[in-house]
Short mmCIF file of N, CA and C in Angstrom, two decimals:
data_model
loop_
_atom_site.label_atom_id
_atom_site.label_comp_id
_atom_site.label_asym_id
_atom_site.label_seq_id
_atom_site.Cartn_x
_atom_site.Cartn_y
_atom_site.Cartn_z
N MET A 529 28.91 16.14 -22.38
CA MET A 529 29.50 14.74 -21.90
C MET A 529 28.54 14.02 -20.76
N MET A 530 28.47 14.99 -20.24
CA MET A 530 26.84 14.24 -19.26
C MET A 530 25.69 14.13 -19.66
N GLU A 531 24.65 14.73 -20.51
CA GLU A 531 23.80 14.88 -21.78
C GLU A 531 23.78 13.51 -22.33
N ASP A 532 25.41 13.56 -22.95
CA ASP A 532 25.56 11.78 -23.85
C ASP A 532 25.05 10.80 -23.35
N ASN A 533 25.75 10.93 -22.05
CA ASN A 533 25.52 9.55 -20.78
C ASN A 533 24.35 9.69 -20.42
N GLU A 534 22.97 10.61 -20.32
CA GLU A 534 22.13 11.06 -19.68
C GLU A 534 21.04 10.01 -20.82
N ARG A 535 21.34 10.57 -22.05
CA ARG A 535 20.61 10.04 -23.34
C ARG A 535 20.96 8.36 -23.20
N LEU A 536 21.94 7.54 -23.28
CA LEU A 536 22.32 6.64 -24.08
C LEU A 536 21.87 5.60 -22.26
N LEU A 537 22.19 6.42 -21.57
CA LEU A 537 21.39 5.84 -20.38
C LEU A 537 19.59 5.24 -20.45
N GLN A 538 18.80 6.46 -20.88
CA GLN A 538 17.56 6.48 -21.45
C GLN A 538 17.61 6.08 -22.62
N GLN A 539 18.50 5.54 -23.31
CA GLN A 539 18.02 4.88 -24.37
C GLN A 539 17.53 3.40 -24.27
N PHE A 540 18.86 3.09 -23.65
CA PHE A 540 19.37 1.47 -23.14
C PHE A 540 18.60 1.03 -21.95
N PHE A 541 17.96 2.48 -21.18
CA PHE A 541 16.72 1.22 -20.16
C PHE A 541 14.60 1.39 -21.18
N ASN A 542 14.82 2.23 -22.09
CA ASN A 542 13.74 2.39 -22.45
C ASN A 542 13.90 0.96 -23.38
N ASP A 543 15.21 0.47 -24.46
CA ASP A 543 15.63 -0.63 -25.57
C ASP A 543 14.87 -2.04 -24.07
N ALA A 544 15.27 -1.24 -23.01
CA ALA A 544 14.88 -2.82 -21.55
C ALA A 544 13.71 -2.50 -21.46
N ALA A 545 13.29 -2.23 -21.69
CA ALA A 545 11.87 -1.97 -20.85
C ALA A 545 10.90 -2.13 -21.53
N SER A 546 10.92 -2.79 -23.38
CA SER A 546 10.13 -3.23 -24.37
C SER A 546 10.60 -4.36 -24.59
N GLN A 547 11.51 -5.09 -24.04
CA GLN A 547 11.91 -6.40 -24.51
C GLN A 547 10.98 -7.48 -23.50
N GLN A 548 10.76 -8.52 -23.73
CA GLN A 548 10.11 -9.71 -22.97
C GLN A 548 10.60 -10.24 -23.36
N ILE A 549 11.10 -11.19 -21.64
CA ILE A 549 11.33 -12.42 -21.24
C ILE A 549 10.73 -13.68 -20.50
N ASP A 550 10.75 -15.08 -21.44
CA ASP A 550 10.19 -15.69 -21.27
C ASP A 550 10.79 -16.18 -19.95
N ASP A 551 9.93 -16.18 -18.93
CA ASP A 551 10.03 -16.74 -17.13
C ASP A 551 9.14 -17.74 -17.11
N ASN A 552 8.69 -18.59 -17.50
CA ASN A 552 7.52 -19.89 -17.48
C ASN A 552 6.75 -19.46 -16.00
N GLY A 553 5.86 -17.43 -16.03
CA GLY A 553 4.78 -17.24 -15.29
C GLY A 553 5.59 -16.62 -14.04
N PHE A 554 7.26 -17.20 -14.33
CA PHE A 554 7.30 -16.16 -12.59
C PHE A 554 6.98 -14.68 -12.46
N THR A 555 6.44 -14.00 -13.21
CA THR A 555 6.64 -12.70 -12.93
C THR A 555 5.36 -12.37 -12.71
N GLU A 556 4.43 -13.29 -12.61
CA GLU A 556 2.74 -13.42 -13.09
C GLU A 556 3.30 -14.40 -11.29
N ARG A 557 4.00 -15.44 -10.91
CA ARG A 557 3.81 -15.61 -9.43
C ARG A 557 4.61 -14.64 -8.29
N VAL A 558 4.95 -13.63 -9.12
CA VAL A 558 5.94 -12.90 -8.13
C VAL A 558 4.37 -11.52 -7.34
N ILE A 559 3.73 -11.36 -8.84
CA ILE A 559 3.06 -10.07 -8.35
C ILE A 559 1.49 -10.85 -7.87
N GLN A 560 1.69 -11.82 -7.84
CA GLN A 560 0.28 -12.71 -7.06
C GLN A 560 0.86 -12.96 -5.51
N ARG A 561 1.95 -13.16 -5.40
CA ARG A 561 2.61 -12.90 -4.41
C ARG A 561 2.51 -11.48 -3.80
N ILE A 562 2.84 -10.57 -4.21
CA ILE A 562 2.99 -9.52 -3.69
C ILE A 562 1.87 -8.75 -3.32
N GLU A 563 0.74 -9.05 -4.05
CA GLU A 563 -1.14 -9.36 -3.75
C GLU A 563 -1.33 -9.38 -2.33
N ALA A 564 -0.65 -10.91 -2.33
CA ALA A 564 -1.21 -11.69 -1.56
C ALA A 564 -0.73 -11.04 -0.08
N GLU A 565 0.57 -10.18 0.37
CA GLU A 565 0.85 -9.99 1.19
C GLU A 565 0.66 -8.40 1.34
N GLY A 566 0.24 -8.15 0.23
CA GLY A 566 -1.12 -6.82 0.92
C GLY A 566 -2.45 -6.89 1.14
N LYS A 567 -2.87 -8.15 1.38
CA LYS A 567 -3.70 -8.56 2.07
C LYS A 567 -3.26 -8.89 3.58
N LEU A 568 -2.25 -9.72 3.26
CA LEU A 568 -1.67 -9.95 4.72
C LEU A 568 -1.59 -8.63 5.62
N GLN A 569 -1.05 -7.53 4.89
CA GLN A 569 -0.87 -6.35 5.56
C GLN A 569 -1.82 -5.91 7.08
N THR A 570 -2.92 -6.14 5.67
CA THR A 570 -4.81 -6.04 6.80
C THR A 570 -5.00 -6.82 8.05
N SER A 571 -4.39 -8.32 7.85
CA SER A 571 -4.75 -9.36 8.16
C SER A 571 -3.40 -8.62 10.46
N ASN A 572 -2.33 -8.65 9.65
CA ASN A 572 -1.18 -7.98 10.47
C ASN A 572 -1.99 -6.71 11.69
N VAL A 573 -2.59 -5.39 10.79
CA VAL A 573 -2.92 -4.25 11.47
C VAL A 573 -3.91 -5.13 12.09
N ARG A 574 -5.27 -6.40 12.49
CA ARG A 574 -6.19 -7.13 13.18
C ARG A 574 -5.19 -7.41 14.20
N LEU A 575 -3.99 -7.97 13.83
CA LEU A 575 -3.60 -8.77 14.64
C LEU A 575 -2.50 -7.81 15.78
N ARG A 576 -2.15 -7.15 14.81
CA ARG A 576 -1.51 -6.11 16.29
C ARG A 576 -2.79 -5.97 16.87
N THR A 577 -4.65 -5.68 16.66
CA THR A 577 -4.91 -4.70 17.61
C THR A 577 -5.41 -6.38 18.69
N PHE A 578 -5.69 -7.30 17.99
CA PHE A 578 -5.64 -8.63 19.27
C PHE A 578 -4.59 -8.70 20.20
N ASN A 579 -3.22 -8.62 19.69
CA ASN A 579 -2.82 -8.33 20.70
C ASN A 579 -2.54 -7.73 21.75
N ARG A 580 -3.11 -6.46 21.21
CA ARG A 580 -2.92 -5.44 21.65
C ARG A 580 -3.75 -5.82 23.06
N LEU A 581 -4.39 -5.79 22.20
CA LEU A 581 -6.45 -6.42 23.45
C LEU A 581 -5.53 -7.38 24.50
N TRP A 582 -5.05 -8.24 23.99
CA TRP A 582 -4.65 -9.40 24.96
C TRP A 582 -3.95 -8.88 25.91
N ASN A 583 -2.83 -8.22 25.04
CA ASN A 583 -2.63 -7.25 26.74
C ASN A 583 -3.20 -7.13 27.63
N VAL A 584 -3.70 -6.44 27.11
CA VAL A 584 -4.34 -5.49 28.46
C VAL A 584 -5.15 -6.16 29.12
N PHE A 585 -5.96 -7.31 28.81
CA PHE A 585 -6.61 -8.37 29.61
C PHE A 585 -5.44 -9.07 30.18
N CYS A 586 -4.66 -9.84 29.47
CA CYS A 586 -3.96 -9.90 30.67
C CYS A 586 -3.51 -8.91 32.33
N ILE A 587 -2.51 -8.05 31.69
CA ILE A 587 -2.54 -7.31 32.38
C ILE A 587 -2.95 -6.87 33.90
N THR A 588 -4.67 -6.20 32.90
CA THR A 588 -5.99 -5.87 33.87
C THR A 588 -5.75 -7.25 34.85
N THR A 589 -6.25 -8.91 34.01
CA THR A 589 -6.16 -9.44 35.33
C THR A 589 -5.14 -10.02 36.14
N PHE A 590 -3.84 -9.35 36.01
CA PHE A 590 -2.69 -9.64 37.09
C PHE A 590 -3.17 -8.62 37.82
N VAL A 591 -3.56 -7.41 37.44
CA VAL A 591 -3.84 -6.41 38.48
C VAL A 591 -4.99 -6.77 39.59
N VAL A 592 -5.77 -7.21 38.79
CA VAL A 592 -6.78 -7.90 39.60
C VAL A 592 -6.26 -9.04 40.80
N LEU A 593 -6.17 -9.78 40.15
CA LEU A 593 -5.16 -10.86 40.99
C LEU A 593 -4.32 -10.29 42.25
N PHE A 594 -3.62 -9.22 41.71
CA PHE A 594 -3.02 -8.73 42.82
C PHE A 594 -3.82 -7.67 44.08
N ILE A 595 -4.80 -7.43 43.70
CA ILE A 595 -5.23 -6.47 44.59
C ILE A 595 -6.33 -7.78 45.17
N VAL A 596 -6.86 -8.66 44.68
CA VAL A 596 -7.85 -9.37 45.42
C VAL A 596 -6.74 -10.37 46.18
N PHE A 597 -5.62 -10.60 46.00
CA PHE A 597 -4.83 -11.40 47.51
C PHE A 597 -3.98 -10.73 47.82
N ARG A 598 -3.91 -9.00 47.64
CA ARG A 598 -3.03 -8.33 48.44
C ARG A 598 -1.94 -8.54 48.54
N GLY A 599 -1.97 -8.17 47.10
CA GLY A 599 0.03 -8.32 46.88
C GLY A 599 0.65 -7.81 47.15
N TRP A 600 0.59 -6.62 47.34
CA TRP A 600 1.09 -5.71 48.36
C TRP A 600 1.65 -6.17 49.68
N GLU A 601 0.79 -6.27 50.89
CA GLU A 601 0.50 -7.24 51.80
C GLU A 601 2.72 -8.29 51.33
N LEU A 602 1.39 -9.59 50.45
CA LEU A 602 2.20 -10.25 50.22
C LEU A 602 4.65 -9.95 49.80
N LEU A 603 4.47 -8.77 49.39
CA LEU A 603 5.18 -8.21 49.48
C LEU A 603 5.79 -7.94 50.16
N ALA A 604 5.20 -7.41 50.66
CA ALA A 604 6.00 -6.99 52.09
C ALA A 604 6.47 -7.20 53.25
N VAL A 605 5.66 -8.78 53.19
CA VAL A 605 6.26 -10.28 54.28
C VAL A 605 7.03 -10.45 53.46
N HIS A 606 7.75 -10.77 52.22
CA HIS A 606 8.86 -11.30 51.47
C HIS A 606 9.75 -10.82 51.77
N PHE A 607 9.44 -9.20 51.76
CA PHE A 607 10.94 -8.16 51.14
C PHE A 607 11.10 -7.85 53.28
N GLU A 608 10.31 -8.02 54.02
CA GLU A 608 10.58 -8.04 55.61
C GLU A 608 11.76 -9.22 55.67
N VAL A 609 10.87 -10.94 55.25
CA VAL A 609 11.17 -11.56 55.64
C VAL A 609 12.36 -11.62 55.06
N MET A 610 13.10 -11.25 53.87
CA MET A 610 14.27 -11.46 53.21
C MET A 610 14.84 -10.54 54.17
N LEU A 611 14.53 -9.38 55.09
CA LEU A 611 15.63 -8.31 54.94
C LEU A 611 16.38 -8.96 56.14
N ARG A 612 15.27 -9.66 57.03
CA ARG A 612 15.68 -10.57 58.60
C ARG A 612 16.44 -11.47 58.54
N THR A 613 16.06 -12.76 57.13
CA THR A 613 16.61 -13.75 56.43
C THR A 613 17.90 -13.32 56.20
N LEU A 614 18.25 -12.15 56.19
CA LEU A 614 19.45 -11.76 54.73
C LEU A 614 20.95 -12.57 55.06
N ALA A 615 21.07 -12.99 56.08
CA ALA A 615 22.41 -13.34 56.52
C ALA A 615 22.74 -15.15 56.75
N THR A 616 21.28 -15.50 57.12
CA THR A 616 21.15 -16.90 56.88
C THR A 616 21.24 -17.33 55.49
N GLN A 617 20.58 -16.27 54.25
CA GLN A 617 19.61 -16.65 53.34
C GLN A 617 19.12 -17.78 52.95
N SER A 618 18.39 -17.46 54.21
CA SER A 618 16.75 -18.44 53.90
C SER A 618 15.58 -17.43 53.68
N PHE A 619 15.38 -18.10 52.26
CA PHE A 619 14.16 -17.55 52.38
C PHE A 619 13.13 -18.17 52.70
N SER A 620 11.27 -17.57 52.87
CA SER A 620 10.71 -17.94 52.63
C SER A 620 9.72 -18.13 51.26
N ILE A 621 8.61 -19.31 50.86
CA ILE A 621 8.38 -19.19 49.52
C ILE A 621 6.93 -19.15 49.54
N ASN A 622 6.18 -17.94 49.33
CA ASN A 622 4.74 -18.09 49.31
C ASN A 622 3.85 -18.73 47.72
N LEU A 623 3.38 -19.67 47.98
CA LEU A 623 2.83 -20.66 46.66
C LEU A 623 1.83 -19.50 45.47
N MET A 624 1.09 -18.97 47.07
CA MET A 624 -0.03 -18.61 45.81
C MET A 624 0.57 -17.22 45.11
N MET A 625 1.94 -16.81 45.60
CA MET A 625 2.21 -14.98 45.12
C MET A 625 3.14 -15.52 43.51
N ILE A 626 3.74 -17.24 44.07
CA ILE A 626 4.37 -17.64 42.61
C ILE A 626 2.96 -18.23 41.74
N PHE A 627 2.26 -18.18 42.06
CA PHE A 627 1.67 -18.94 40.96
C PHE A 627 0.67 -18.23 40.59
N SER A 628 0.56 -16.57 41.13
CA SER A 628 -0.26 -15.36 40.83
C SER A 628 1.23 -15.25 39.30
N VAL A 629 2.34 -14.54 39.52
CA VAL A 629 3.04 -14.29 38.74
C VAL A 629 3.50 -15.29 37.69
N VAL A 630 3.23 -16.40 37.86
CA VAL A 630 3.38 -17.82 36.74
C VAL A 630 1.68 -17.76 35.56
N PHE A 631 0.81 -17.60 36.41
CA PHE A 631 -0.17 -17.36 35.82
C PHE A 631 -0.31 -16.24 34.78
N GLY A 632 0.28 -15.31 34.95
CA GLY A 632 0.50 -13.92 34.74
C GLY A 632 1.53 -14.22 33.73
N LEU A 633 2.72 -14.31 33.65
CA LEU A 633 3.34 -15.04 32.41
C LEU A 633 2.93 -16.02 31.27
N LEU A 634 2.20 -16.73 31.77
CA LEU A 634 1.60 -17.79 31.15
C LEU A 634 0.68 -17.02 30.59
N LEU A 635 -0.37 -16.08 31.08
CA LEU A 635 -1.08 -14.98 29.63
C LEU A 635 -0.46 -14.24 28.76
N VAL A 636 0.66 -14.01 28.95
CA VAL A 636 1.19 -12.81 28.23
C VAL A 636 2.18 -13.90 27.32
N GLY A 637 2.14 -14.72 27.84
CA GLY A 637 3.27 -16.16 26.50
C GLY A 637 2.54 -16.64 25.82
N ALA A 638 1.00 -16.75 26.28
CA ALA A 638 -0.05 -18.08 25.50
C ALA A 638 -0.05 -16.87 23.92
N GLY A 639 -0.37 -14.89 25.00
CA GLY A 639 -0.99 -14.47 23.47
C GLY A 639 0.30 -14.35 22.58
N GLU A 640 1.45 -13.75 23.12
CA GLU A 640 2.59 -13.97 22.15
C GLU A 640 2.66 -15.50 21.50
N VAL A 641 2.38 -16.24 21.85
CA VAL A 641 2.81 -17.13 21.03
C VAL A 641 1.21 -17.46 19.75
N ILE A 642 0.34 -16.87 20.19
CA ILE A 642 -0.72 -16.83 18.69
C ILE A 642 -0.11 -15.50 18.14
N SER A 643 0.09 -14.75 18.30
CA SER A 643 0.41 -14.40 17.53
C SER A 643 1.53 -14.12 16.41
N SER A 644 2.52 -14.69 16.96
CA SER A 644 3.42 -15.30 16.05
C SER A 644 3.32 -16.60 15.70
N GLU A 645 1.97 -17.57 16.17
CA GLU A 645 1.42 -18.47 14.65
C GLU A 645 0.90 -17.79 13.59
N ARG A 646 -0.02 -16.74 14.51
CA ARG A 646 -0.74 -16.07 12.79
C ARG A 646 -0.12 -15.16 12.07
N VAL A 647 1.50 -14.73 12.43
CA VAL A 647 1.81 -14.12 11.83
C VAL A 647 2.27 -15.20 10.60
N ARG A 648 3.06 -16.35 10.81
CA ARG A 648 3.80 -16.99 10.10
C ARG A 648 2.47 -17.12 9.22
N ARG A 649 1.12 -17.80 8.75
CA ARG A 649 0.15 -18.48 8.05
C ARG A 649 0.61 -16.99 7.52
#
């Protein structure tokens, strides 16, 4: 019984494989699209490499700015001010620290936007 089913299925698929269906060039367009997708995969590898290098650049820039502006001192001061003024909930804001954090986030965000736009193409 299983052999008969197997034989019938094989015969059905052999008959179906030999048939030609007029599809107005749809199959050719799909094949061309698949080949283009393969080329896009190569482009994606380059894009991922660029994205990683951009992230390393952003992190390095942030670390350098943190060291140049003595970020650890600013953090210590802010932490101390926060602990001393916690009861009154009055916090001191250092514009240079906010600028450096926003700058770092903008660099990383710009890299993500660039990479997402290149993937869409």
